[in-house]
PDB file of C-alpha atoms in Angstrom:
ATOM      1  CA  MET A 749       4.725   4.485 -53.710  1.00 49.00           C
ATOM      2  CA  LYS A 750       7.715   3.014 -51.869  1.00 52.00           C
ATOM      3  CA  LEU A 751       8.496   6.424 -50.385  1.00 50.00           C
ATOM      4  CA  VAL A 752       4.915   6.790 -49.066  1.00 48.00           C
ATOM      5  CA  TYR A 753       5.051   3.263 -47.564  1.00 49.00           C
ATOM      6  CA  ALA A 754       8.413   3.966 -45.908  1.00 48.00           C
ATOM      7  CA  ALA A 755       7.087   7.245 -44.487  1.00 49.00           C
ATOM      8  CA  ALA A 756       4.005   5.444 -43.126  1.00 49.00           C
ATOM      9  CA  LEU A 757       6.220   2.824 -41.449  1.00 48.00           C
ATOM     10  CA  LEU A 758       8.391   5.536 -39.944  1.00 51.00           C
ATOM     11  CA  VAL A 759       5.383   7.408 -38.570  1.00 51.00           C
ATOM     12  CA  SER A 760       3.694   4.275 -37.240  1.00 53.00           C
ATOM     13  CA  GLY A 761       6.978   3.103 -35.741  1.00 54.00           C
ATOM     14  CA  THR A 762       7.347   6.380 -33.894  1.00 53.00           C
ATOM     15  CA  VAL A 763       3.794   6.211 -32.599  1.00 54.00           C
ATOM     16  CA  MET A 764       4.204   2.579 -31.565  1.00 69.00           C
ATOM     17  CA  ALA A 765       7.406   3.391 -29.653  1.00 81.00           C
ATOM     18  CA  ARG A 766       5.727   6.006 -27.449  1.00 86.00           C
ATOM     19  CA  PRO A 767       4.661   4.507 -24.111  1.00 86.00           C
ATOM     20  CA  ALA A 768       0.967   4.510 -23.353  1.00 86.00           C
ATOM     21  CA  PRO A 769      -0.135   7.223 -20.931  1.00 88.00           C
ATOM     22  CA  LEU A 770      -0.790   6.232 -17.345  1.00 88.00           C
ATOM     23  CA  VAL A 771      -4.386   7.328 -16.864  1.00 94.00           C
ATOM     24  CA  SER A 772      -6.042   8.017 -13.548  1.00 95.00           C
ATOM     25  CA  ILE A 773      -9.163   9.606 -12.071  1.00 97.00           C
ATOM     26  CA  PRO A 774      -9.372  12.597  -9.711  1.00 98.00           C
ATOM     27  CA  THR A 775     -10.281  10.703  -6.511  1.00 98.00           C
ATOM     28  CA  HIS A 776      -7.394   8.261  -6.932  1.00 98.00           C
ATOM     29  CA  ASP A 777      -4.995  11.119  -7.709  1.00 98.00           C
ATOM     30  CA  ALA A 778      -6.161  13.152  -4.711  1.00 98.00           C
ATOM     31  CA  PHE A 779      -5.771  10.198  -2.326  1.00 98.00           C
ATOM     32  CA  PHE A 780      -2.316   9.316  -3.708  1.00 98.00           C
ATOM     33  CA  ASP A 781      -1.145  12.950  -3.603  1.00 98.00           C
ATOM     34  CA  GLN A 782      -2.326  13.478  -0.020  1.00 98.00           C
ATOM     35  CA  ILE A 783      -0.162  10.580   1.159  1.00 98.00           C
ATOM     36  CA  LYS A 784       2.704  11.692  -1.067  1.00 98.00           C
ATOM     37  CA  GLN A 785       2.749  15.099   0.696  1.00 98.00           C
ATOM     38  CA  HIS A 786       4.085  13.251   3.749  1.00 98.00           C
ATOM     39  CA  CYS A 787       7.035  11.738   1.888  1.00 98.00           C
ATOM     40  CA  GLY A 788      10.075  11.430   4.125  1.00 98.00           C
ATOM     41  CA  LYS A 789       8.073  11.709   7.337  1.00 98.00           C
ATOM     42  CA  ALA A 790       7.234   9.062   9.922  1.00 98.00           C
ATOM     43  CA  TYR A 791       4.323   8.905  12.357  1.00 98.00           C
ATOM     44  CA  GLU A 792       3.409   6.885  15.413  1.00 98.00           C
ATOM     45  CA  GLY A 793       0.133   5.024  15.629  1.00 98.00           C
ATOM     46  CA  LYS A 794      -1.913   2.813  17.879  1.00 97.00           C
ATOM     47  CA  VAL A 795      -4.374  -0.013  17.450  1.00 96.00           C
ATOM     48  CA  THR A 796      -7.844   1.484  17.821  1.00 96.00           C
ATOM     49  CA  VAL A 797      -9.890  -1.589  16.823  1.00 96.00           C
ATOM     50  CA  ASP A 798      -8.957  -5.261  17.034  1.00 96.00           C
ATOM     51  CA  ASN A 799     -11.909  -7.562  17.548  1.00 95.00           C
ATOM     52  CA  GLN A 800      -9.535 -10.540  17.942  1.00 91.00           C
ATOM     53  CA  GLY A 801      -6.955  -8.781  20.105  1.00 81.00           C
ATOM     54  CA  PRO A 802      -4.913  -8.215  22.023  1.00 85.00           C
ATOM     55  CA  SER A 803      -2.078  -9.106  19.650  1.00 85.00           C
ATOM     56  CA  ALA A 804       1.626  -8.390  19.176  1.00 81.00           C
ATOM     57  CA  PHE A 805       0.525  -5.060  17.690  1.00 88.00           C
ATOM     58  CA  SER A 806      -1.176  -3.991  20.934  1.00 86.00           C
ATOM     59  CA  ASP A 807       1.979  -3.452  23.014  1.00 89.00           C
ATOM     60  CA  ALA A 808       4.507  -2.592  20.293  1.00 95.00           C
ATOM     61  CA  ARG A 809       5.456   0.873  19.090  1.00 97.00           C
ATOM     62  CA  LEU A 810       3.813   1.269  15.668  1.00 98.00           C
ATOM     63  CA  ILE A 811       5.493   3.553  13.122  1.00 98.00           C
ATOM     64  CA  MET A 812       4.543   4.240   9.505  1.00 98.00           C
ATOM     65  CA  HIS A 813       7.163   5.924   7.334  1.00 98.00           C
ATOM     66  CA  VAL A 814       6.240   7.431   3.967  1.00 98.00           C
ATOM     67  CA  ARG A 815       9.694   6.520   2.761  1.00 98.00           C
ATOM     68  CA  ARG A 816       9.895   6.551  -1.032  1.00 98.00           C
ATOM     69  CA  CYS A 817       7.622   8.382  -3.437  1.00 98.00           C
ATOM     70  CA  ASN A 818       7.449   8.985  -7.160  1.00 97.00           C
ATOM     71  CA  GLU A 819       4.655   9.752  -9.611  1.00 96.00           C
ATOM     72  CA  GLN A 820       3.552   6.118  -9.762  1.00 97.00           C
ATOM     73  CA  GLU A 821       4.461   4.434  -6.455  1.00 98.00           C
ATOM     74  CA  LEU A 822       4.527   5.076  -2.703  1.00 98.00           C
ATOM     75  CA  GLN A 823       6.525   2.830  -0.350  1.00 98.00           C
ATOM     76  CA  ILE A 824       5.370   2.990   3.267  1.00 98.00           C
ATOM     77  CA  PRO A 825       7.160   0.730   5.755  1.00 98.00           C
ATOM     78  CA  PHE A 826       5.048  -0.237   8.775  1.00 98.00           C
ATOM     79  CA  HIS A 827       7.301  -0.980  11.758  1.00 98.00           C
ATOM     80  CA  VAL A 828       5.882  -3.035  14.632  1.00 97.00           C
ATOM     81  CA  GLY A 829       8.358  -2.581  17.471  1.00 97.00           C
ATOM     82  CA  GLN A 830      11.683  -3.978  16.231  1.00 96.00           C
ATOM     83  CA  ASN A 831       9.942  -5.895  13.429  1.00 97.00           C
ATOM     84  CA  ALA A 832      10.674  -4.127  10.129  1.00 98.00           C
ATOM     85  CA  SER A 833       9.258  -6.839   7.870  1.00 98.00           C
ATOM     86  CA  ARG A 834       6.292  -4.940   6.411  1.00 98.00           C
ATOM     87  CA  THR A 835       6.093  -2.355   3.617  1.00 98.00           C
ATOM     88  CA  TRP A 836       2.855  -1.129   2.079  1.00 98.00           C
ATOM     89  CA  ILE A 837       3.227  -0.348  -1.615  1.00 98.00           C
ATOM     90  CA  ILE A 838       0.574   1.812  -3.273  1.00 98.00           C
ATOM     91  CA  THR A 839       0.838   1.912  -7.057  1.00 98.00           C
ATOM     92  CA  LYS A 840      -1.034   3.737  -9.797  1.00 98.00           C
ATOM     93  CA  THR A 841      -1.873   1.026 -12.319  1.00 97.00           C
ATOM     94  CA  GLY A 842      -3.733   2.853 -15.071  1.00 95.00           C
ATOM     95  CA  SER A 843      -6.966   1.210 -13.967  1.00 95.00           C
ATOM     96  CA  GLY A 844      -6.953   2.360 -10.353  1.00 98.00           C
ATOM     97  CA  LEU A 845      -4.718   1.948  -7.322  1.00 98.00           C
ATOM     98  CA  SER A 846      -3.050  -1.211  -6.069  1.00 98.00           C
ATOM     99  CA  LEU A 847      -2.074  -1.928  -2.460  1.00 98.00           C
ATOM    100  CA  LYS A 848       0.502  -4.639  -1.858  1.00 98.00           C
ATOM    101  CA  HIS A 849       2.050  -5.863   1.401  1.00 98.00           C
ATOM    102  CA  ASP A 850       5.758  -6.582   0.872  1.00 98.00           C
ATOM    103  CA  HIS A 851       6.824  -8.915   3.695  1.00 98.00           C
ATOM    104  CA  ARG A 852      10.505  -9.744   4.174  1.00 98.00           C
ATOM    105  CA  HIS A 853      12.636 -11.698   6.609  1.00 98.00           C
ATOM    106  CA  LYS A 854      15.400  -9.994   8.577  1.00 97.00           C
ATOM    107  CA  ASP A 855      17.952 -11.153   5.990  1.00 97.00           C
ATOM    108  CA  GLY A 856      15.929  -9.396   3.265  1.00 97.00           C
ATOM    109  CA  SER A 857      14.542 -12.550   1.674  1.00 98.00           C
ATOM    110  CA  ASP A 858      10.847 -12.748   0.797  1.00 98.00           C
ATOM    111  CA  ASP A 859       8.394 -14.145   3.293  1.00 97.00           C
ATOM    112  CA  GLU A 860       6.127 -16.902   1.937  1.00 96.00           C
ATOM    113  CA  SER A 861       3.223 -14.516   2.437  1.00 96.00           C
ATOM    114  CA  THR A 862       4.335 -11.481   0.496  1.00 97.00           C
ATOM    115  CA  MET A 863       2.880  -9.119  -2.087  1.00 98.00           C
ATOM    116  CA  TYR A 864      -0.679  -9.895  -1.092  1.00 98.00           C
ATOM    117  CA  GLY A 865      -3.181  -7.087  -1.309  1.00 98.00           C
ATOM    118  CA  GLY A 866      -5.861  -5.721  -3.545  1.00 98.00           C
ATOM    119  CA  HIS A 867      -6.948  -3.215  -6.157  1.00 98.00           C
ATOM    120  CA  THR A 868      -9.537  -0.471  -6.142  1.00 98.00           C
ATOM    121  CA  VAL A 869     -12.772  -1.426  -7.913  1.00 98.00           C
ATOM    122  CA  ASP A 870     -14.465   1.971  -7.797  1.00 98.00           C
ATOM    123  CA  ALA A 871     -13.676   5.672  -7.526  1.00 98.00           C
ATOM    124  CA  GLY A 872     -13.490   5.732  -3.748  1.00 98.00           C
ATOM    125  CA  TYR A 873     -13.030   9.179  -2.248  1.00 98.00           C
ATOM    126  CA  ASN A 874     -10.287  11.797  -2.025  1.00 98.00           C
ATOM    127  CA  ASN A 875      -9.645  10.685   1.562  1.00 98.00           C
ATOM    128  CA  VAL A 876     -10.617   6.990   1.508  1.00 98.00           C
ATOM    129  CA  GLN A 877      -9.787   4.054  -0.743  1.00 98.00           C
ATOM    130  CA  SER A 878     -10.688   0.368  -0.426  1.00 98.00           C
ATOM    131  CA  PHE A 879      -8.649  -2.530  -1.769  1.00 98.00           C
ATOM    132  CA  PRO A 880     -10.552  -5.860  -1.948  1.00 98.00           C
ATOM    133  CA  ALA A 881      -8.268  -8.907  -2.126  1.00 98.00           C
ATOM    134  CA  ASP A 882      -7.016  -9.652  -5.637  1.00 98.00           C
ATOM    135  CA  GLN A 883      -6.867 -13.109  -7.179  1.00 98.00           C
ATOM    136  CA  TYR A 884      -3.174 -13.643  -6.392  1.00 98.00           C
ATOM    137  CA  SER A 885      -3.893 -12.932  -2.729  1.00 98.00           C
ATOM    138  CA  LYS A 886      -6.922 -15.213  -2.599  1.00 98.00           C
ATOM    139  CA  GLU A 887      -4.921 -18.117  -4.013  1.00 98.00           C
ATOM    140  CA  LEU A 888      -2.022 -17.376  -1.646  1.00 98.00           C
ATOM    141  CA  PHE A 889      -4.353 -17.361   1.373  1.00 98.00           C
ATOM    142  CA  VAL A 890      -5.876 -20.716   0.413  1.00 98.00           C
ATOM    143  CA  LYS A 891      -2.415 -22.193  -0.180  1.00 97.00           C
ATOM    144  CA  ARG A 892      -1.233 -20.892   3.228  1.00 97.00           C
ATOM    145  CA  GLY A 893      -4.235 -22.427   5.016  1.00 97.00           C
ATOM    146  CA  ILE A 894      -6.025 -19.165   5.862  1.00 97.00           C
ATOM    147  CA  PRO A 895      -9.024 -19.260   3.486  1.00 97.00           C
ATOM    148  CA  GLN A 896     -10.960 -16.865   5.755  1.00 97.00           C
ATOM    149  CA  SER A 897      -8.661 -14.119   4.442  1.00 97.00           C
ATOM    150  CA  VAL A 898     -10.055 -14.512   0.902  1.00 98.00           C
ATOM    151  CA  GLY A 899     -12.701 -11.956   1.902  1.00 98.00           C
ATOM    152  CA  ASN A 900     -10.156  -9.355   3.055  1.00 98.00           C
ATOM    153  CA  THR A 901     -10.627  -5.722   2.146  1.00 98.00           C
ATOM    154  CA  TRP A 902      -7.947  -3.244   3.177  1.00 98.00           C
ATOM    155  CA  GLN A 903      -8.912   0.370   3.582  1.00 98.00           C
ATOM    156  CA  MET A 904      -6.790   3.453   3.979  1.00 98.00           C
ATOM    157  CA  TYR A 905      -8.004   6.856   5.154  1.00 98.00           C
ATOM    158  CA  ILE A 906      -6.007  10.086   5.022  1.00 98.00           C
ATOM    159  CA  TYR A 907      -7.135  13.309   6.695  1.00 98.00           C
ATOM    160  CA  ASP A 908      -5.196  16.358   7.902  1.00 97.00           C
ATOM    161  CA  GLU A 909      -4.647  14.923  11.375  1.00 98.00           C
ATOM    162  CA  ARG A 910      -4.893  11.166  10.880  1.00 98.00           C
ATOM    163  CA  PHE A 911      -3.904   8.273   8.608  1.00 98.00           C
ATOM    164  CA  THR A 912      -5.755   4.999   9.116  1.00 98.00           C
ATOM    165  CA  TYR A 913      -4.937   1.472   7.979  1.00 98.00           C
ATOM    166  CA  ARG A 914      -7.909  -0.879   8.332  1.00 98.00           C
ATOM    167  CA  LEU A 915      -8.517  -4.552   7.529  1.00 98.00           C
ATOM    168  CA  VAL A 916     -12.082  -5.866   7.396  1.00 98.00           C
ATOM    169  CA  ARG A 917     -13.713  -9.155   6.458  1.00 98.00           C
ATOM    170  CA  GLU A 918     -16.627 -11.136   7.830  1.00 96.00           C
ATOM    171  CA  GLY A 919     -16.045 -11.469  11.572  1.00 96.00           C
ATOM    172  CA  ARG A 920     -12.784  -9.482  11.540  1.00 97.00           C
ATOM    173  CA  GLU A 921     -11.834  -5.853  11.970  1.00 97.00           C
ATOM    174  CA  PHE A 922      -8.379  -4.450  12.651  1.00 97.00           C
ATOM    175  CA  ARG A 923      -7.502  -0.763  12.597  1.00 97.00           C
ATOM    176  CA  VAL A 924      -4.449   1.364  13.318  1.00 98.00           C
ATOM    177  CA  ASP A 925      -4.658   5.170  13.479  1.00 98.00           C
ATOM    178  CA  PHE A 926      -1.543   7.302  13.021  1.00 98.00           C
ATOM    179  CA  ASP A 927      -1.238  10.862  14.337  1.00 98.00           C
ATOM    180  CA  LEU A 928      -0.148  13.064  11.417  1.00 98.00           C
ATOM    181  CA  THR A 929       0.207  16.133  13.639  1.00 98.00           C
ATOM    182  CA  LYS A 930       3.354  14.828  15.374  1.00 98.00           C
ATOM    183  CA  PRO A 931       6.100  13.504  13.090  1.00 98.00           C
ATOM    184  CA  VAL A 932       8.614  11.205  14.776  1.00 98.00           C
ATOM    185  CA  GLN A 933      12.159  10.232  13.887  1.00 98.00           C
ATOM    186  CA  ALA A 934      12.160   8.050  10.784  1.00 97.00           C
ATOM    187  CA  PRO A 935      13.266   4.467  11.458  1.00 97.00           C
ATOM    188  CA  LYS A 936      15.978   2.628   9.571  1.00 97.00           C
ATOM    189  CA  ALA A 937      15.129   1.045   6.236  1.00 97.00           C
ATOM    190  CA  PRO A 938      12.761  -1.921   6.430  1.00 98.00           C
ATOM    191  CA  TRP A 939      14.183  -5.393   5.986  1.00 98.00           C
ATOM    192  CA  GLY A 940      15.247  -6.023   2.403  1.00 97.00           C
ATOM    193  CA  TYR A 941      15.557  -2.319   1.549  1.00 97.00           C
ATOM    194  CA  GLN A 942      18.506   0.083   1.763  1.00 92.00           C
ATOM    195  CA  ASP A 943      18.774   3.614   3.178  1.00 82.00           C
TER     196      ASP A 943
END
């Protein structure tokens, strides 16, 4: 009896030690993989919609750089002129995709408004995913005195010739389109990261 119990513990211990699989659905995988195909490349973009513009984004050179990629995470710095404070982080979570905005100061320290973003709530499409603001972001926006941002939804589109980053909420739309047909020289690492 003791031998059977010990064998059962050994088997259950082995099973318990195995990490849970990271599950995903085809539309999330297809979207993630399409961006991942551009790993290492950088592209120039322009503001195509800004219903509250013009802004600092309007006159600056806008570069996205699909900088770091693995099976679970994509890091995409978004350079606005000389400002290298922004990195989009897309992560497979096992229950969808997460989009976070990592904001840093020039010295690499975290900005007060960092890691805000959202999580997919449906299948989306192979080329389009939406990320409604998550609870952390909503609380951060209220704390920072910008409660109108609680309704934020970020959207990303990827097609053969174009990548789009879009922010929408009631009364607000902002969109940047990047030309995927003309790679540009990759910029230096964003603030807080290393080459």
